[in-house]
PDB file of C-alpha atoms and ligand atoms in Angstrom:
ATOM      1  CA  UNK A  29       0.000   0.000   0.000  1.00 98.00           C
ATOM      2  CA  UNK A  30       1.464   3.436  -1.076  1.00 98.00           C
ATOM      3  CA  UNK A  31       0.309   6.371   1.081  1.00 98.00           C
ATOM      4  CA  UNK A  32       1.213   9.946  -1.028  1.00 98.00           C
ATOM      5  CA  UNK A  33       0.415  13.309  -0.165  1.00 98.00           C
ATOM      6  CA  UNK A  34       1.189  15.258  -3.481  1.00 98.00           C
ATOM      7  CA  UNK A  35      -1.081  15.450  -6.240  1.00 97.00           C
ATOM      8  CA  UNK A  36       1.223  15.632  -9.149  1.00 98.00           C
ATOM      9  CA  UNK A  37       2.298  11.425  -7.749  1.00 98.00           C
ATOM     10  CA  UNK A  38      -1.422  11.023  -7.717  1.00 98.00           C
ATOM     11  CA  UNK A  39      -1.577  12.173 -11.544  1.00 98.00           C
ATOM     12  CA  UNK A  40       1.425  10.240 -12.337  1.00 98.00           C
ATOM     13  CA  UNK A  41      -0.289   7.045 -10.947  1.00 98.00           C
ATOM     14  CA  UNK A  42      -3.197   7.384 -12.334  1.00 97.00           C
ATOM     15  CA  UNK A  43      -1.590   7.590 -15.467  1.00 98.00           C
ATOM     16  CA  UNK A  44       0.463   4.205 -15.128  1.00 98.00           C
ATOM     17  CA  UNK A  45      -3.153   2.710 -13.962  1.00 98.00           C
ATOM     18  CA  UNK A  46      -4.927   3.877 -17.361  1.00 97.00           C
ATOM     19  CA  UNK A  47      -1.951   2.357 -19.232  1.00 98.00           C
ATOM     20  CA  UNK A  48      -2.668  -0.843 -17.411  1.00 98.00           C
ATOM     21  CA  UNK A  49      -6.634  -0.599 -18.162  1.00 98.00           C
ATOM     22  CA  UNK A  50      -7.200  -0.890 -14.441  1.00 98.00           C
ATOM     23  CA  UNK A  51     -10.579   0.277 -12.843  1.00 98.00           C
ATOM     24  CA  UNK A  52     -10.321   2.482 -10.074  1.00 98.00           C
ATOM     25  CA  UNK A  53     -12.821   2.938  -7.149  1.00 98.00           C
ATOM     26  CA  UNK A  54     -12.613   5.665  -4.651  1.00 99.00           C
ATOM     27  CA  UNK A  55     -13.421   6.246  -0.957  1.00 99.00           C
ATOM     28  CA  UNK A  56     -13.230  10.093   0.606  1.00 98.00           C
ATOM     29  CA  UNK A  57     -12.679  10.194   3.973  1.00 98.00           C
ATOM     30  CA  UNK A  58     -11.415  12.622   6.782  1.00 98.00           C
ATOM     31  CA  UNK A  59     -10.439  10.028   8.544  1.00 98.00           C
ATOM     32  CA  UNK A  60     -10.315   8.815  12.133  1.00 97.00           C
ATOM     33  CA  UNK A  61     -11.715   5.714  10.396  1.00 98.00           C
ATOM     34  CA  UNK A  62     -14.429   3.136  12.246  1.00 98.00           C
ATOM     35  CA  UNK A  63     -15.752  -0.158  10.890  1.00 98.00           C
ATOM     36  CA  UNK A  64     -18.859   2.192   8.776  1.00 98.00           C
ATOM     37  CA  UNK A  65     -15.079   3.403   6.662  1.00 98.00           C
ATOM     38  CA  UNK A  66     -13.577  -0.115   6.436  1.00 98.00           C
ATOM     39  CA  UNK A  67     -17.183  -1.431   4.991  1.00 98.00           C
ATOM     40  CA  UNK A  68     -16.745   1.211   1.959  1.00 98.00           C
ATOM     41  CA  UNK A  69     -13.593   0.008   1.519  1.00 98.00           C
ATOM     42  CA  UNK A  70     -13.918  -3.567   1.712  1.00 98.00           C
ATOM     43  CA  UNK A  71     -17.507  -2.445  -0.953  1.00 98.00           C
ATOM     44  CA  UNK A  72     -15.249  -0.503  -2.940  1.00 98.00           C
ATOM     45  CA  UNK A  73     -12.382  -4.018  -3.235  1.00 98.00           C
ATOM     46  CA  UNK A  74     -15.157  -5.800  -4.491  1.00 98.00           C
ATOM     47  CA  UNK A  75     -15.741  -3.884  -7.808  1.00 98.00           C
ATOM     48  CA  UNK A  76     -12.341  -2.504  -9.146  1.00 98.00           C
ATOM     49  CA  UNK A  77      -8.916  -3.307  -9.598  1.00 98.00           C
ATOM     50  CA  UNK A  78      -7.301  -0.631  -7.374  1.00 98.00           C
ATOM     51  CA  UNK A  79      -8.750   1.206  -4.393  1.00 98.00           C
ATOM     52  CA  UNK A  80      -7.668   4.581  -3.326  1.00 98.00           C
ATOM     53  CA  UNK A  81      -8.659   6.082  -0.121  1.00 99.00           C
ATOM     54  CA  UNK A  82      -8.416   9.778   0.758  1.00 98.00           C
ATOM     55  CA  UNK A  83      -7.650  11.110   4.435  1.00 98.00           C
ATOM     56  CA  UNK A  84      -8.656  14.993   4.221  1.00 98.00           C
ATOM     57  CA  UNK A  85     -10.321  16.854   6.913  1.00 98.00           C
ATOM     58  CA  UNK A  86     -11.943  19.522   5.013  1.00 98.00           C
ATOM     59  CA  UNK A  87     -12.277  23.324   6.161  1.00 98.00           C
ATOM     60  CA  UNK A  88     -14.080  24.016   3.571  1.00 98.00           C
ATOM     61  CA  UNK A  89     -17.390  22.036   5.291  1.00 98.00           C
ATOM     62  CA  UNK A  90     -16.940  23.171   8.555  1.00 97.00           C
ATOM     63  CA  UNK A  91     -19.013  26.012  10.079  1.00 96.00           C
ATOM     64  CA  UNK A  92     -16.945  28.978  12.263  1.00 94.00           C
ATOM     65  CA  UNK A  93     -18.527  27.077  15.715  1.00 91.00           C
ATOM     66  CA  UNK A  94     -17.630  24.126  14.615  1.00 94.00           C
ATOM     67  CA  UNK A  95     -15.050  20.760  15.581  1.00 92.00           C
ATOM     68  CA  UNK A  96     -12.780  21.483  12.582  1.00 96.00           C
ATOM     69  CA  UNK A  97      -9.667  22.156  14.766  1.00 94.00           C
ATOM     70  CA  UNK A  98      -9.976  19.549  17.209  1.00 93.00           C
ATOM     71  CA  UNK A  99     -11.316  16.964  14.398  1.00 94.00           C
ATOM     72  CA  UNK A 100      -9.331  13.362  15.634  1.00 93.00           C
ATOM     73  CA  UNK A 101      -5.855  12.709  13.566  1.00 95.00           C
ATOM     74  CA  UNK A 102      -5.215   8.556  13.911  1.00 96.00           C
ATOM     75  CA  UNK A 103      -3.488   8.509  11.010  1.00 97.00           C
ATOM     76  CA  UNK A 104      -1.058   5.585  11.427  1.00 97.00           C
ATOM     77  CA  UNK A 105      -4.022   3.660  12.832  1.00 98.00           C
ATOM     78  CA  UNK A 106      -6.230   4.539   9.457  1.00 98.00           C
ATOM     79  CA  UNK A 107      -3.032   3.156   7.417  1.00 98.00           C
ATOM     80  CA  UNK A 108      -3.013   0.008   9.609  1.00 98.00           C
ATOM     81  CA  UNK A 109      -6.753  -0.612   9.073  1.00 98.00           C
ATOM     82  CA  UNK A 110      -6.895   0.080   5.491  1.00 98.00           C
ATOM     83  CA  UNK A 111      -3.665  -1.916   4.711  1.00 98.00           C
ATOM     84  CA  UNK A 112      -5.399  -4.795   6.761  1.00 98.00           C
ATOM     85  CA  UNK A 113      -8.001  -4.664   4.124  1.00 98.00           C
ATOM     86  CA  UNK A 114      -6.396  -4.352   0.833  1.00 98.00           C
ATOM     87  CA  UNK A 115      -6.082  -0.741  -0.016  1.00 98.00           C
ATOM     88  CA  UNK A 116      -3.965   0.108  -3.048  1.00 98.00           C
ATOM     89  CA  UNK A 117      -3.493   3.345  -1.855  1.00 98.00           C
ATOM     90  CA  UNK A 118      -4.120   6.491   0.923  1.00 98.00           C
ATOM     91  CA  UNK A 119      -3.712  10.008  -0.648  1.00 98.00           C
ATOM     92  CA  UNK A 120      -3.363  12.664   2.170  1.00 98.00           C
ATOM     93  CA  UNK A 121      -2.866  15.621   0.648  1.00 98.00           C
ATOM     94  CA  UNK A 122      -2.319  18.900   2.649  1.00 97.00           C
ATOM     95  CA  UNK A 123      -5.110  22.080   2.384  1.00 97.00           C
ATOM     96  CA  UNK A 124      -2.550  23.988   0.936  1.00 96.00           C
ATOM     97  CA  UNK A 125      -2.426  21.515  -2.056  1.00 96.00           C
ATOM     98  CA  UNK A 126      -5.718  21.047  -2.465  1.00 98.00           C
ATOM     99  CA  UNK A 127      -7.157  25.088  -1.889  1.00 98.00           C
ATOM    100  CA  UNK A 128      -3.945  26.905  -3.172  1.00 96.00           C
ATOM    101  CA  UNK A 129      -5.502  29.814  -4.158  1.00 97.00           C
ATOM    102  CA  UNK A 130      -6.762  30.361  -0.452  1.00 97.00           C
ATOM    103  CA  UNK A 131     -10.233  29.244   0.989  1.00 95.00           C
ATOM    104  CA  UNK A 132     -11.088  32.785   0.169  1.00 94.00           C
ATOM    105  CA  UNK A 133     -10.457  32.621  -3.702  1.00 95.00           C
ATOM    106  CA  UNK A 134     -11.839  28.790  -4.111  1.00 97.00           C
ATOM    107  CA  UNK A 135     -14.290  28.146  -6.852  1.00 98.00           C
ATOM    108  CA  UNK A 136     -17.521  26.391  -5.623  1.00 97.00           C
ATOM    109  CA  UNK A 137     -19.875  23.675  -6.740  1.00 98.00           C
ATOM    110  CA  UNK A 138     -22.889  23.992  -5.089  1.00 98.00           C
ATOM    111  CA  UNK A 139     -25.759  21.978  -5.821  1.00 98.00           C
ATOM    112  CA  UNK A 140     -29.335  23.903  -5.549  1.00 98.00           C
ATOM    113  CA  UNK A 141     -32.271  23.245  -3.680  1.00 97.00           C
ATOM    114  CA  UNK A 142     -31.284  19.796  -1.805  1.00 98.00           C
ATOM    115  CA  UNK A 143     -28.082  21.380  -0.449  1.00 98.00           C
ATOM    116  CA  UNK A 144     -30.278  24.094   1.464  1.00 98.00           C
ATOM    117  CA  UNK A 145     -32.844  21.889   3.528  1.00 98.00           C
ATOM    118  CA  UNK A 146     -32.600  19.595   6.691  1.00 98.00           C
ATOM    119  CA  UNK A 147     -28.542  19.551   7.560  1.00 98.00           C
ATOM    120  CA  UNK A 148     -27.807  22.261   4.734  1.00 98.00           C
ATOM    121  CA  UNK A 149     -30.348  24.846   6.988  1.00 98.00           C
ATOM    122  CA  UNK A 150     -28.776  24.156  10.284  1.00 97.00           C
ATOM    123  CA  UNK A 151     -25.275  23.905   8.575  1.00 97.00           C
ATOM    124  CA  UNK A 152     -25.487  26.850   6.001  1.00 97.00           C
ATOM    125  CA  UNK A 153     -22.539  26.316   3.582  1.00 97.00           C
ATOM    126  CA  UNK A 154     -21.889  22.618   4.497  1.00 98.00           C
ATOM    127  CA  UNK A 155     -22.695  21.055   1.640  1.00 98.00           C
ATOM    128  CA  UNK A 156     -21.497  23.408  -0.577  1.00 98.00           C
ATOM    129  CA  UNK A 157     -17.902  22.768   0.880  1.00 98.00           C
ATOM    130  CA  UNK A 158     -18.558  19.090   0.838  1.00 98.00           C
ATOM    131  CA  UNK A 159     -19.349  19.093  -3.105  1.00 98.00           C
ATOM    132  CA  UNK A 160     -16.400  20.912  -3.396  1.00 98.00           C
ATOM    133  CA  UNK A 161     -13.940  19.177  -2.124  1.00 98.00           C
ATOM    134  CA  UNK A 162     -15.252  15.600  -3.809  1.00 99.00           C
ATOM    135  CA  UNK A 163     -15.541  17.304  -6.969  1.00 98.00           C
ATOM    136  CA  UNK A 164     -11.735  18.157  -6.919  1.00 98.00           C
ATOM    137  CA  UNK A 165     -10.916  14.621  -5.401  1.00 98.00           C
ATOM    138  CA  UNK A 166     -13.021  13.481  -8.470  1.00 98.00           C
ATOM    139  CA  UNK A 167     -10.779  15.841 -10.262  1.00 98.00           C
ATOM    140  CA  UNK A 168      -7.413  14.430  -9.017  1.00 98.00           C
ATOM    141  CA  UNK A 169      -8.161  10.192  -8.646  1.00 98.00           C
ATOM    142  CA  UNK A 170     -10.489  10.090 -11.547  1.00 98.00           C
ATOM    143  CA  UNK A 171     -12.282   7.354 -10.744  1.00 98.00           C
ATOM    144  CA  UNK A 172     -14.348   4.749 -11.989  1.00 98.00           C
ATOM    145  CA  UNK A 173     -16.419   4.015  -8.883  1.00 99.00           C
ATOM    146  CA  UNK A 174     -17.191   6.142  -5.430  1.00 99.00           C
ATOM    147  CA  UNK A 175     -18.593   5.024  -2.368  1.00 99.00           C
ATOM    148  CA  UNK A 176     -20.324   6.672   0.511  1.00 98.00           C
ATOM    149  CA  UNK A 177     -22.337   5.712   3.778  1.00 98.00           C
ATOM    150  CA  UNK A 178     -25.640   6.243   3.489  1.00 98.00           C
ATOM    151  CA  UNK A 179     -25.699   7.513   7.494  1.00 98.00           C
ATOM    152  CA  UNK A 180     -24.895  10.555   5.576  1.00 98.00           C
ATOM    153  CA  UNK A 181     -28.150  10.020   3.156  1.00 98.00           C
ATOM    154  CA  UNK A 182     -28.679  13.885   2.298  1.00 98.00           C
ATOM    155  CA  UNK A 183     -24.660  14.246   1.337  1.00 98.00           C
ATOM    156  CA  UNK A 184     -25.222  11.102  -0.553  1.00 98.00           C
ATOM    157  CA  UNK A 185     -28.244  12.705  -2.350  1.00 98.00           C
ATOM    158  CA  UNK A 186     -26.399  16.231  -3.209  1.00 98.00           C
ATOM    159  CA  UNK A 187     -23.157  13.924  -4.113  1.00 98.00           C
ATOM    160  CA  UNK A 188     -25.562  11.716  -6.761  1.00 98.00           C
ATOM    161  CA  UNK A 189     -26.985  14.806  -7.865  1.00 98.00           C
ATOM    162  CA  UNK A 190     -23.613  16.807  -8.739  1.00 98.00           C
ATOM    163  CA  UNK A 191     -22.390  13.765 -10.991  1.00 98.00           C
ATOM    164  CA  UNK A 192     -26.163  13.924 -12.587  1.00 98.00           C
ATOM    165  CA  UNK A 193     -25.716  17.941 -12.806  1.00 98.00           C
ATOM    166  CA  UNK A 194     -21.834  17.987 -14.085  1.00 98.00           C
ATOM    167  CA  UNK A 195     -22.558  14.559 -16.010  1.00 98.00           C
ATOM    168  CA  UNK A 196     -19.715  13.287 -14.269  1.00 98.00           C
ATOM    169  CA  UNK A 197     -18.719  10.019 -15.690  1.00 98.00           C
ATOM    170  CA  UNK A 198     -18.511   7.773 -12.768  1.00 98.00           C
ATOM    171  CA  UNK A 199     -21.083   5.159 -10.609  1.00 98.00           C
ATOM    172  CA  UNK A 200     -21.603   6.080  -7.179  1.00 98.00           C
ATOM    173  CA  UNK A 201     -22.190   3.350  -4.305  1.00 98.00           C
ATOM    174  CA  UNK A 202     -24.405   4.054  -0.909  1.00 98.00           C
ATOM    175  CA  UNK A 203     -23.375   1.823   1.399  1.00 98.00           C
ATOM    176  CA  UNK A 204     -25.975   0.807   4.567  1.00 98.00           C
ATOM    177  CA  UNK A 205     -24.804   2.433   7.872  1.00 98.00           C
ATOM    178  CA  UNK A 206     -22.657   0.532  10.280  1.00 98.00           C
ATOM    179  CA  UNK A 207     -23.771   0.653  14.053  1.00 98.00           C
ATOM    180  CA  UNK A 208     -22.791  -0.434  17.317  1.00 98.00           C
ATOM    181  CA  UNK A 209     -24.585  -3.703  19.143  1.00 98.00           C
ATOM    182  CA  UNK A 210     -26.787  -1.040  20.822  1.00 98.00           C
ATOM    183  CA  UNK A 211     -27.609   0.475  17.473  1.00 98.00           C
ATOM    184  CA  UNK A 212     -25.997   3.718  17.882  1.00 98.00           C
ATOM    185  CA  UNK A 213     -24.672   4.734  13.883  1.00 98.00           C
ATOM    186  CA  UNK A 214     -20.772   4.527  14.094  1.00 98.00           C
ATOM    187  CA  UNK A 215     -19.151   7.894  13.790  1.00 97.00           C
ATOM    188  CA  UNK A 216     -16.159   9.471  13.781  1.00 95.00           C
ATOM    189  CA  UNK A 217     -17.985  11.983  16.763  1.00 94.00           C
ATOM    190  CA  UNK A 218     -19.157   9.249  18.833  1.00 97.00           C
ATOM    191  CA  UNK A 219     -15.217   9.891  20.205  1.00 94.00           C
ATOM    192  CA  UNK A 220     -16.158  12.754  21.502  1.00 95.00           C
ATOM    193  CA  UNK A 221     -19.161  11.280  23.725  1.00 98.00           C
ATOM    194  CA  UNK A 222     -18.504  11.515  27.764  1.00 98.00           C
ATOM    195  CA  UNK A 223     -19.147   8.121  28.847  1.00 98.00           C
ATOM    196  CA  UNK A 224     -23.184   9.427  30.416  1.00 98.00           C
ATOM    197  CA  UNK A 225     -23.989  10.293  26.838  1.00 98.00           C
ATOM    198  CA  UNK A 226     -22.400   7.201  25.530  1.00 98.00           C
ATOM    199  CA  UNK A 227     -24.980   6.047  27.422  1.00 98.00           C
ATOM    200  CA  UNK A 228     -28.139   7.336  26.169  1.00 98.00           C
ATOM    201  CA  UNK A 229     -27.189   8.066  22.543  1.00 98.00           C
ATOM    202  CA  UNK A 230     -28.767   5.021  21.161  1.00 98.00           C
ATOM    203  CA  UNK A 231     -32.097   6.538  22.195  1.00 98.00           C
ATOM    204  CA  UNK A 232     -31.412   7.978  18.897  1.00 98.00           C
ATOM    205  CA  UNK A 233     -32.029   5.208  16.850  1.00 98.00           C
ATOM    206  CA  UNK A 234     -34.327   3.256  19.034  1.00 98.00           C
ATOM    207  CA  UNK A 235     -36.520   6.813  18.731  1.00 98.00           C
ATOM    208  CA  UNK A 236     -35.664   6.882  14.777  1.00 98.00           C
ATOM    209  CA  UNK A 237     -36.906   2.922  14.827  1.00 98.00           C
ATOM    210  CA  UNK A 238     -40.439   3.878  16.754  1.00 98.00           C
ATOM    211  CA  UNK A 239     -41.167   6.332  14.485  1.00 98.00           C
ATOM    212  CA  UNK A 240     -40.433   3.549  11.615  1.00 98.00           C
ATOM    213  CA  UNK A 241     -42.884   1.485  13.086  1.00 98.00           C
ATOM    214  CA  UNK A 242     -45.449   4.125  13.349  1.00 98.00           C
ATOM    215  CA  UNK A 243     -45.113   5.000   9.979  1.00 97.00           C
ATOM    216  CA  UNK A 244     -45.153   0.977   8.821  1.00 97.00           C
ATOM    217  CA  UNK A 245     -48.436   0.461  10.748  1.00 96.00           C
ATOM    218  CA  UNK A 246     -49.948   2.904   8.933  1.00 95.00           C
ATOM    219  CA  UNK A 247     -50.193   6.347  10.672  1.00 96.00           C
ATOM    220  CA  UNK A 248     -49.732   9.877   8.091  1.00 96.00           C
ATOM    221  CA  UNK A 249     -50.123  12.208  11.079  1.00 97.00           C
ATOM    222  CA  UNK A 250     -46.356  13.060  10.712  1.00 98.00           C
ATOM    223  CA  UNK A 251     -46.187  16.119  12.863  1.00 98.00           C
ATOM    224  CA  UNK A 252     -47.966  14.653  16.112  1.00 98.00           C
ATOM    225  CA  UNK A 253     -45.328  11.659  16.030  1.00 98.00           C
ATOM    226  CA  UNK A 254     -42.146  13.992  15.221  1.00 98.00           C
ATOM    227  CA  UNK A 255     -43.235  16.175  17.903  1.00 98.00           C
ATOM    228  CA  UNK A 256     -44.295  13.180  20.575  1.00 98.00           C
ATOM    229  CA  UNK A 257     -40.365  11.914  19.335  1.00 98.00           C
ATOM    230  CA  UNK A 258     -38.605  15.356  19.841  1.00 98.00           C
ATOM    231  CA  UNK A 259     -40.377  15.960  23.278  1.00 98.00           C
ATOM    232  CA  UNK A 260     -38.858  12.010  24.428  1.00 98.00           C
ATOM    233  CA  UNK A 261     -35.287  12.652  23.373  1.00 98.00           C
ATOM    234  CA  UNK A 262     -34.938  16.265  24.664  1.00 98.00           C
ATOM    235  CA  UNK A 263     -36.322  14.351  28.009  1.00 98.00           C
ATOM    236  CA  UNK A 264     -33.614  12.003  27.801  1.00 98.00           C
ATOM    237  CA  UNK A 265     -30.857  14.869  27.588  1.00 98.00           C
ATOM    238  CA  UNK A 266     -30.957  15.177  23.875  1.00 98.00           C
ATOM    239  CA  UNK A 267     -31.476  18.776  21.859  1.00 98.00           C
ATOM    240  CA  UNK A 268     -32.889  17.750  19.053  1.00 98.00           C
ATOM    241  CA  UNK A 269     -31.807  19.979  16.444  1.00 98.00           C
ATOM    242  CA  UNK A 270     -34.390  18.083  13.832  1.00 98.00           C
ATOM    243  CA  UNK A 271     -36.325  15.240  13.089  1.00 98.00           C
ATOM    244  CA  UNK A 272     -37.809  14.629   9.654  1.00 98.00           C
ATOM    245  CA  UNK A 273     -40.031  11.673   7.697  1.00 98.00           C
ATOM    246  CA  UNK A 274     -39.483  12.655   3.387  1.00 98.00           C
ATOM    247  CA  UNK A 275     -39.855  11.317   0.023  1.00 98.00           C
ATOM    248  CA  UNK A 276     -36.617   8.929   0.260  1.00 97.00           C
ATOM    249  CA  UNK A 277     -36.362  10.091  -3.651  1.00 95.00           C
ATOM    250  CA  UNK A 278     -35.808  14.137  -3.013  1.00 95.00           C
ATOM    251  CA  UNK A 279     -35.882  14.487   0.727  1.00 98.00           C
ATOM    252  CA  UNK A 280     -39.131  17.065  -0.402  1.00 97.00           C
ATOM    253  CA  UNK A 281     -41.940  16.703   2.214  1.00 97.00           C
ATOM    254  CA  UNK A 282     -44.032  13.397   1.367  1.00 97.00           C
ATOM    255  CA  UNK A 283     -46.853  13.464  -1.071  1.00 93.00           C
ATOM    256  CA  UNK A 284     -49.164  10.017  -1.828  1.00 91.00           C
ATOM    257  CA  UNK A 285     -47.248   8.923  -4.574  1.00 92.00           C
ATOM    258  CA  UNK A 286     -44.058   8.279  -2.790  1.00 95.00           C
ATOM    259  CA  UNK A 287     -43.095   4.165  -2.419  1.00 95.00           C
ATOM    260  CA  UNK A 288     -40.308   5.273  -0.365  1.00 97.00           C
ATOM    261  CA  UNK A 289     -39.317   7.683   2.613  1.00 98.00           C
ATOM    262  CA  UNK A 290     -36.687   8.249   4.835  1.00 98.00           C
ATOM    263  CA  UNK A 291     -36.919   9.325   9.101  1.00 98.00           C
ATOM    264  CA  UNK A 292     -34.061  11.763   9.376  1.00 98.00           C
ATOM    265  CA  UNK A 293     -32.831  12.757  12.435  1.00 98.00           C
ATOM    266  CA  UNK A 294     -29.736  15.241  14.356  1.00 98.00           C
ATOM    267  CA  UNK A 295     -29.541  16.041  17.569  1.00 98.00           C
ATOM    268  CA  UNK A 296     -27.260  17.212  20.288  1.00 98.00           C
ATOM    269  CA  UNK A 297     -25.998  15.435  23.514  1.00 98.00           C
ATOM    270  CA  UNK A 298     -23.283  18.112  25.005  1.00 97.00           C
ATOM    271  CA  UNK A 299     -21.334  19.881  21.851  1.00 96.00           C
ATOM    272  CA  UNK A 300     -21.802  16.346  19.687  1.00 97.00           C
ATOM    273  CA  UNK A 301     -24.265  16.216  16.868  1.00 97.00           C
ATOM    274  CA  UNK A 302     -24.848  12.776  16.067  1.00 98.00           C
ATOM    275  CA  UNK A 303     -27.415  12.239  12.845  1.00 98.00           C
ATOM    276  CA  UNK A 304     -29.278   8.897  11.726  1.00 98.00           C
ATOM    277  CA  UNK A 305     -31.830   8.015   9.240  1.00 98.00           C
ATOM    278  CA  UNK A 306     -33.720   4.958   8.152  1.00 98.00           C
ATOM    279  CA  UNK A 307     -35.506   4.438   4.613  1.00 98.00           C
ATOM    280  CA  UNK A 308     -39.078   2.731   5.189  1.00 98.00           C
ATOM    281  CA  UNK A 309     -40.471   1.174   1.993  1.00 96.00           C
ATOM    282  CA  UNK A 310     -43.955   1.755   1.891  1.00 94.00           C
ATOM    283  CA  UNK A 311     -46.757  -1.061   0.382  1.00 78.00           C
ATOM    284  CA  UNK A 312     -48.545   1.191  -1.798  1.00 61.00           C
TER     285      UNK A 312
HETATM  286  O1  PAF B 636     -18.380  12.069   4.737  1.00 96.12           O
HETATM  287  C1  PAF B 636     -17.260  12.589   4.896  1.00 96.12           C
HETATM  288  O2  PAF B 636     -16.401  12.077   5.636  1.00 96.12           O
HETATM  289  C2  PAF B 636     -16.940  13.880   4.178  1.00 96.12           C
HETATM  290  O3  PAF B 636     -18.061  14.708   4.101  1.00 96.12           O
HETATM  291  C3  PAF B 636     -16.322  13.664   2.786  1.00 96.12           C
HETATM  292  C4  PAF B 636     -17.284  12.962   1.851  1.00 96.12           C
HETATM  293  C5  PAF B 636     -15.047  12.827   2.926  1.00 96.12           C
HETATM  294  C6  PAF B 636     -15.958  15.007   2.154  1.00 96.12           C
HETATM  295  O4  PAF B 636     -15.022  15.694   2.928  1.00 96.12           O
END
């Protein structure tokens, strides 16, 4: 496994690996990697010849209040894991390579409408940076496959729609979330949890998998349950920042002709946001 941090020996690579007519898939990361990273790799061994992993904690995502300084650096622990699994290589490249004209000067993609609601209103700007920076990874590995973890099912949706937008000639992979025994999603923030609120975060998804039921068994009075839900997790120590059921297809609010929708859900224990969703298929 190589591990390079300069994106002129990513080019160069990537070169050699066209001459070779080998297929490339690609997993962004920003590292401090859990089992839910290690799945997208293992996903991403399974459908090309060589698999490249990126380690970049992004500033460009991160809001003024914040965890971008004191997001975790494991880095010789991420090599160990993704060398365990077969990775062909880890590119690490610094901010200065990748925003050289300054953060101030950077060129955006921003993807309309979807980028704006549920995470992208309490997090203005978030997705913005996040299409940003895997648009240049696109840029730089040029691959033939991406994958991403569907805990993160809006930034899937705004990544799917770039490629669709920027016809983008690539196939990207959602891979299901990876949780704990107790059900909590893993997360690089789940680090930061004191060992109380490692206590009652999986309220989170045993709320998230109530509502599921609700919705399963028939009841359309979305409001009274999201607001019976909210009530039982701020209770519990939570602040909920939201909790949403959508059309799985758009993340718009629900109309009758939807098969499938989506319980989305963030909330606060301490300074940690954790999020979670769960797609419910409905019987028509
Ligand atoms: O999901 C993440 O870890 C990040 O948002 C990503 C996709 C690596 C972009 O920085």
């Amino acid at each position: 496994m190589q591990v390079i941090k300069e994106v002129q020996a990513l080019r160069e690579l990537r070169r050699c690996w066209q001459m070779e007519a080998k297929t490339i898939a690609f997993v962004p990361t920003m590292g401090n990697l859990h089992e839910g990273h290690i799945q997208l790799a293992k996903e991403a061994k399974k459908v090309a010849d060589i698999v490249v992993v990126s380690i970049f904690v992004n500033p460009l995502q991160f809001g003024p209040d914040e965890d971008l300084d004191s997001y975790p650096k494991t880095l010789q622990q991420d090599q160990e894991a993704l060398e365990a699994v077969g990775v062909d290589l880890i590119f690490t490249p610094s901010a200065k390579a990748i925003y050289s004209r300054g953060l101030e000067n950077q060129t955006f993609v921003e993807v309309p409408g979807i980028s704006y609601m549920i995470c992208g209103a309490s997090r203005p700007g978030h997705f913005r940076g996040v299409a940003t920076i895997v648009c240049k990874l696109f840029n730089m590995v040029q691959p033939n496959h991406a994958f991403f973890g569907e805990k993160d099912f809006q930034q899937l949706q705004v990544i799917r729609a770039m490629v669709t937008d920027l016809s983008m000639n690539l196939q990207i992979h959602g891979v299901p979330t990876v949780r704990e025994s107790d059900g909590l999603a893993m997360s690089s923030r789940n680090n930061y949890l004191t060992t109380d609120q490692r206590a009652i975060a999986p309220q989170l998804y045993e709320n998230m998998m109530q509502i599921v039921d609700k919705v399963e068994l028939g009841r359309r009075d979305f409001s009274i349950i999201i607001k019976e839900h909210k009530q039982r997790l701020n209770d519990a120590g939570f602040k909920v920042d939201y909790i949403e059921i959508r059309s799985a297809d758009n993340l718009l609010q629900p109309g009758h002709e939807d098969e499938e929708l989506v319980v989305l859900m963030a909330a606060f224990l301490g300074k940690t946001r954790l999020i979670d969703n769960c797609c419910i298929r409905l019987n028509s």
